[in-house]
Amino acid sequence: MATNLDAGGDGSDHITDLPDDVLHIILAHLPTTAEATRTSILSRRWHRVWTGIPALSFRYDEAPASSSTQKDQLDRIDAALSGHAATATVDVERLKIDVSYGVPDARVARWLLFASRRLNGELRLASETWWWESWEDEAKEVAIPLCERVTSMSLCLDRTLQFPLHSATGAFTALVALELTKGFVDGGELGSTLSSRCPNLKKLSLDRVTVVALPRADLCIHSGSLEQLEIIAIVSHDDVVLQVDTPELLSFSMDSCIGIVLMTRTATALKRVATDAVAIMRRFDTIHELNLAVARTSILARRWRRVWAAVPELSFRYYGHESWRTAPVCLRVNQALAACSVPTVHRLHIAMPLPRSSRCSFWLHQASSPFPWTQAFSGDESATAIYFDLYGYILRFEQAAGTFTALSTLRIRHGNVDSRELEDVLSSRCPGLKELVLGDVIFIHGGASSGLSIRSDSLEHLEIFGYMEFHGRLEVNAPKLRFFSPRCRLNDDARIVAPMLSEASDAISDVWTSIQTPRWRR
Amino acid sequence: MEVDKGKGEAEETRKVAEADRDTVTLKSSDGKLFEVSKEAAARLSTVLAGMIAGGSIDDNGTDLKQIGSEALENVVDYCNKHANSIPSAALISSSISFNTAPFKEPEEWERKFVDRLSHDALFDLVEAANFLGMERLLDVTCHKISEMMKGKSPDQIREVFNIKNDYTKEELEEIRQELAWAFYDD
């Protein structure tokens, strides 16, 4: 279709006749404020149009090589802001400054001052620095002025942020969302600001923020409006107590935090809680799921019993590969389990590399009594699902008596399994097993690789995938098997007896010999 | 009543509209009549919504003296297309967000809609959208105009839009000095 946009139509100047409001919308769509401002030299009509743009945006993605170029760029931002302040006819609805290098405190303070006086909307200030860059030899500290009309504030400034003192008047009345990334805050200052000066705050995110204060670094958030709370990677060396008292909270997540003790008083409707610290949830009335990961945490406190009393699912996760560090973590899990007296837990999840398999044995033993999980080594009557992620260790099943009466799902990944023991468990000690998943498992027996023979009268679903080694053949004898997904190379001599799966044995042998066969269903 | 339909209108639309009497008739400055769904008109235009609510809609054609027939046809066409399009995820995203631009990028069909317009028609549509208080259409058309300015020198912009430079050399130099932060060479 022919369009004629790059030539001037009938030759008349339409754009100059547009009202200022419309020109502001047009200029606000230009990527930077500088570009919009350059329209001032088009004609007299355009001289001051740019001062009415409701959005200011400055972005310098690449850190320039020389500090004088950085200074030039920052000077331009400052000149633009003061030019705007001197001539503008409207409040700014959005101010965004993104620079990829450190910015001196005085400049950041000027940006914030501009926001507090003229901004009627969204603020984002980001000065991203890398830890090896030292950019200024100064205090790296900036005071956040009261911004009564700012609706959302996102600050990534990598310095200490001071919040208004108790004696100051005014409030962040319009503030709905606050996001602090990389920086230091005084727990008392931030807490009092959040609790008494942000009456409409709904969303709070603290990411890589260090809470400091003397003598104690506590942070208390009392908010009648807060709905979402996200705390990421808060690091403290001396057990910050985070008190959350937010009756309207709907979503709470805590990730990769160290040394945080969480206390709450009221949060009745909370649906989802994910915390990665060993957090102490004192009085959430209802929690549907709680993740308690032991990632390098330093706390396991007396309050565990109360925490667990309300929680149907428990999860311990540890991400890392240094086995020497997992030993104390394992110990804490042990303590936690030993201290726990919950009548029913729906799910117990422990994931970490194990320094010794005996740890696992202890957990499984613990699990056998209060948890419907399993005591795999000797059988357990109440576990319904067991997932083993072995991290390369050998899984052994005891010959002792006892059956996995309730077990319907068994998944084993990443490790070695004694094939005879597994065969015994599957054929005679899992009468209700419906689903078996084996991934990256090496089968051994008597110190050598071996085949595997699966016999189960109840098995309906079998998945085998990843790096699997069968020296000797794979046999499956499962009269009820309906679903089979072999996503690995199997030897030609594999043998399956599964009448429900397929009448055509040819089809089965095709599957056996194929590589990476996708899901195959009868 | 003779109705000059917008291009996007199908015959069925007209039948249904007549049966339900669920449309409003708009009259352009040059006297042509257009029908548009009452629901879409009220949703997309604050001015039409006010007129519908206030009962100042004329069954024989509400006079819109400021809008020519070509622009009004485009307005009606936009309303019909808008009513038929499924809003993208971007338009129904969460209201609490950190510094998301208030403006949502044009949908594919909106882009095509403005791309096919001639230079003059585009500006007529901007004015019509502004007059009728059609926020989204105004945003989409202004976005198109900003794309025509983006990355161009002042001289190039003057050429595209037929803007007459009425500054003196001295004045220009003065402004460049005053706004030196914007006139840097990167």
mmCIF file of C-alpha atoms in Angstrom, chain A residues 52-180:
data_model
loop_
_atom_site.group_PDB
_atom_site.id
_atom_site.type_symbol
_atom_site.label_atom_id
_atom_site.label_comp_id
_atom_site.label_asym_id
_atom_site.label_seq_id
_atom_site.Cartn_x
_atom_site.Cartn_y
_atom_site.Cartn_z
ATOM 1 C CA GLY A 52 5.678 20.545 28.579
ATOM 2 C CA ILE A 53 6.623 16.900 28.074
ATOM 3 C CA PRO A 54 5.420 14.881 31.027
ATOM 4 C CA ALA A 55 8.198 12.284 30.838
ATOM 5 C CA LEU A 56 11.936 12.783 31.168
ATOM 6 C CA SER A 57 14.274 9.998 30.244
ATOM 7 C CA PHE A 58 18.059 9.825 30.229
ATOM 8 C CA ARG A 59 19.945 6.709 29.444
ATOM 9 C CA TYR A 60 23.638 6.032 29.013
ATOM 10 C CA ASP A 61 24.070 2.322 28.599
ATOM 11 C CA GLU A 62 27.745 2.127 27.958
ATOM 12 C CA ALA A 63 30.166 3.488 30.464
ATOM 13 C CA PRO A 64 32.466 5.847 28.559
ATOM 14 C CA ALA A 65 36.155 5.259 28.782
ATOM 15 C CA SER A 66 37.054 8.608 30.258
ATOM 16 C CA SER A 67 35.680 10.160 33.388
ATOM 17 C CA SER A 68 35.441 13.508 31.619
ATOM 18 C CA THR A 69 32.941 12.015 29.173
ATOM 19 C CA GLN A 70 30.981 10.652 32.112
ATOM 20 C CA LYS A 71 31.028 14.106 33.591
ATOM 21 C CA ASP A 72 29.764 15.589 30.323
ATOM 22 C CA GLN A 73 26.877 13.157 30.227
ATOM 23 C CA LEU A 74 25.946 13.859 33.833
ATOM 24 C CA ASP A 75 26.245 17.592 33.248
ATOM 25 C CA ARG A 76 23.748 17.247 30.433
ATOM 26 C CA ILE A 77 21.264 15.505 32.689
ATOM 27 C CA ASP A 78 21.651 18.180 35.346
ATOM 28 C CA ALA A 79 21.308 20.969 32.794
ATOM 29 C CA ALA A 80 18.215 19.354 31.362
ATOM 30 C CA LEU A 81 16.614 19.015 34.774
ATOM 31 C CA SER A 82 17.389 22.563 35.803
ATOM 32 C CA GLY A 83 16.312 23.823 32.380
ATOM 33 C CA HIS A 84 13.096 21.917 32.727
ATOM 34 C CA ALA A 85 12.551 23.145 36.256
ATOM 35 C CA ALA A 86 13.084 26.742 35.135
ATOM 36 C CA THR A 87 10.832 26.647 32.103
ATOM 37 C CA ALA A 88 8.436 23.749 32.405
ATOM 38 C CA THR A 89 4.749 24.360 32.573
ATOM 39 C CA VAL A 90 3.724 20.920 33.801
ATOM 40 C CA ASP A 91 4.644 18.398 36.429
ATOM 41 C CA VAL A 92 6.677 15.480 35.291
ATOM 42 C CA GLU A 93 4.881 12.152 35.274
ATOM 43 C CA ARG A 94 7.930 10.021 34.783
ATOM 44 C CA LEU A 95 11.630 10.507 35.426
ATOM 45 C CA LYS A 96 14.036 7.807 34.391
ATOM 46 C CA ILE A 97 17.780 8.055 34.666
ATOM 47 C CA ASP A 98 19.852 5.005 33.830
ATOM 48 C CA VAL A 99 23.606 5.244 33.754
ATOM 49 C CA SER A 100 26.046 2.378 33.828
ATOM 50 C CA TYR A 101 28.641 3.932 36.058
ATOM 51 C CA GLY A 102 28.920 5.475 39.496
ATOM 52 C CA VAL A 103 27.459 8.899 40.101
ATOM 53 C CA PRO A 104 28.606 11.269 42.889
ATOM 54 C CA ASP A 105 26.242 11.775 45.809
ATOM 55 C CA ALA A 106 25.660 15.438 45.071
ATOM 56 C CA ARG A 107 24.238 14.688 41.654
ATOM 57 C CA VAL A 108 21.998 11.922 42.894
ATOM 58 C CA ALA A 109 20.776 14.306 45.579
ATOM 59 C CA ARG A 110 19.860 16.845 42.887
ATOM 60 C CA TRP A 111 17.920 14.219 40.934
ATOM 61 C CA LEU A 112 16.010 13.246 44.042
ATOM 62 C CA LEU A 113 15.307 16.870 44.854
ATOM 63 C CA PHE A 114 13.914 17.357 41.373
ATOM 64 C CA ALA A 115 11.709 14.310 41.891
ATOM 65 C CA SER A 116 10.445 15.536 45.232
ATOM 66 C CA ARG A 117 9.495 18.931 43.820
ATOM 67 C CA ARG A 118 8.291 18.212 40.347
ATOM 68 C CA LEU A 119 7.528 14.550 39.921
ATOM 69 C CA ASN A 120 3.960 13.440 39.912
ATOM 70 C CA GLY A 121 4.336 9.792 39.023
ATOM 71 C CA GLU A 122 7.109 7.301 38.458
ATOM 72 C CA LEU A 123 10.739 7.591 39.449
ATOM 73 C CA ARG A 124 13.547 5.312 38.434
ATOM 74 C CA LEU A 125 17.152 6.121 39.202
ATOM 75 C CA ALA A 126 19.828 3.579 38.448
ATOM 76 C CA SER A 127 23.552 3.943 38.611
ATOM 77 C CA GLU A 128 24.945 0.490 38.119
ATOM 78 C CA THR A 129 28.455 -0.070 39.321
ATOM 79 C CA TRP A 130 30.589 -3.128 39.496
ATOM 80 C CA TRP A 131 32.277 -4.123 42.685
ATOM 81 C CA TRP A 132 35.743 -3.623 41.226
ATOM 82 C CA GLU A 133 35.015 -0.091 40.160
ATOM 83 C CA SER A 134 35.699 2.594 42.650
ATOM 84 C CA TRP A 135 34.292 5.733 41.253
ATOM 85 C CA GLU A 136 34.453 8.455 43.834
ATOM 86 C CA ASP A 137 36.246 8.876 47.043
ATOM 87 C CA GLU A 138 33.368 10.228 49.035
ATOM 88 C CA ALA A 139 30.694 9.245 51.489
ATOM 89 C CA LYS A 140 28.358 7.436 49.073
ATOM 90 C CA GLU A 141 25.344 8.383 51.008
ATOM 91 C CA VAL A 142 22.234 10.191 49.936
ATOM 92 C CA ALA A 143 19.148 11.377 51.731
ATOM 93 C CA ILE A 144 15.776 10.512 50.246
ATOM 94 C CA PRO A 145 13.631 13.627 50.374
ATOM 95 C CA LEU A 146 9.906 13.416 50.904
ATOM 96 C CA CYS A 147 8.260 12.834 47.545
ATOM 97 C CA GLU A 148 4.612 13.329 48.224
ATOM 98 C CA ARG A 149 3.345 12.800 44.703
ATOM 99 C CA VAL A 150 5.650 10.052 43.508
ATOM 100 C CA THR A 151 3.644 6.890 42.825
ATOM 101 C CA SER A 152 6.434 4.416 42.263
ATOM 102 C CA MET A 153 10.058 4.625 43.160
ATOM 103 C CA SER A 154 12.795 2.331 41.967
ATOM 104 C CA LEU A 155 16.277 3.152 43.208
ATOM 105 C CA CYS A 156 19.410 1.252 42.331
ATOM 106 C CA LEU A 157 22.084 3.597 43.597
ATOM 107 C CA ASP A 158 24.604 1.387 45.364
ATOM 108 C CA ARG A 159 25.064 3.603 48.407
ATOM 109 C CA THR A 160 23.520 4.326 51.760
ATOM 110 C CA LEU A 161 19.986 5.647 51.508
ATOM 111 C CA GLN A 162 18.850 7.827 54.358
ATOM 112 C CA PHE A 163 15.156 8.113 54.981
ATOM 113 C CA PRO A 164 13.489 11.094 56.616
ATOM 114 C CA LEU A 165 13.937 11.362 60.351
ATOM 115 C CA HIS A 166 11.095 10.959 62.783
ATOM 116 C CA SER A 167 10.885 14.692 63.257
ATOM 117 C CA ALA A 168 10.328 15.467 59.583
ATOM 118 C CA THR A 169 6.805 16.223 58.473
ATOM 119 C CA GLY A 170 5.016 14.977 55.408
ATOM 120 C CA ALA A 171 4.588 11.569 53.856
ATOM 121 C CA PHE A 172 5.031 9.563 50.679
ATOM 122 C CA THR A 173 1.300 9.862 50.278
ATOM 123 C CA ALA A 174 0.994 8.668 46.696
ATOM 124 C CA LEU A 175 3.638 5.958 46.840
ATOM 125 C CA VAL A 176 2.276 2.584 45.749
ATOM 126 C CA ALA A 177 5.426 0.695 44.823
ATOM 127 C CA LEU A 178 8.907 0.941 46.285
ATOM 128 C CA GLU A 179 11.857 -1.003 44.967
ATOM 129 C CA LEU A 180 15.294 -0.651 46.502
#
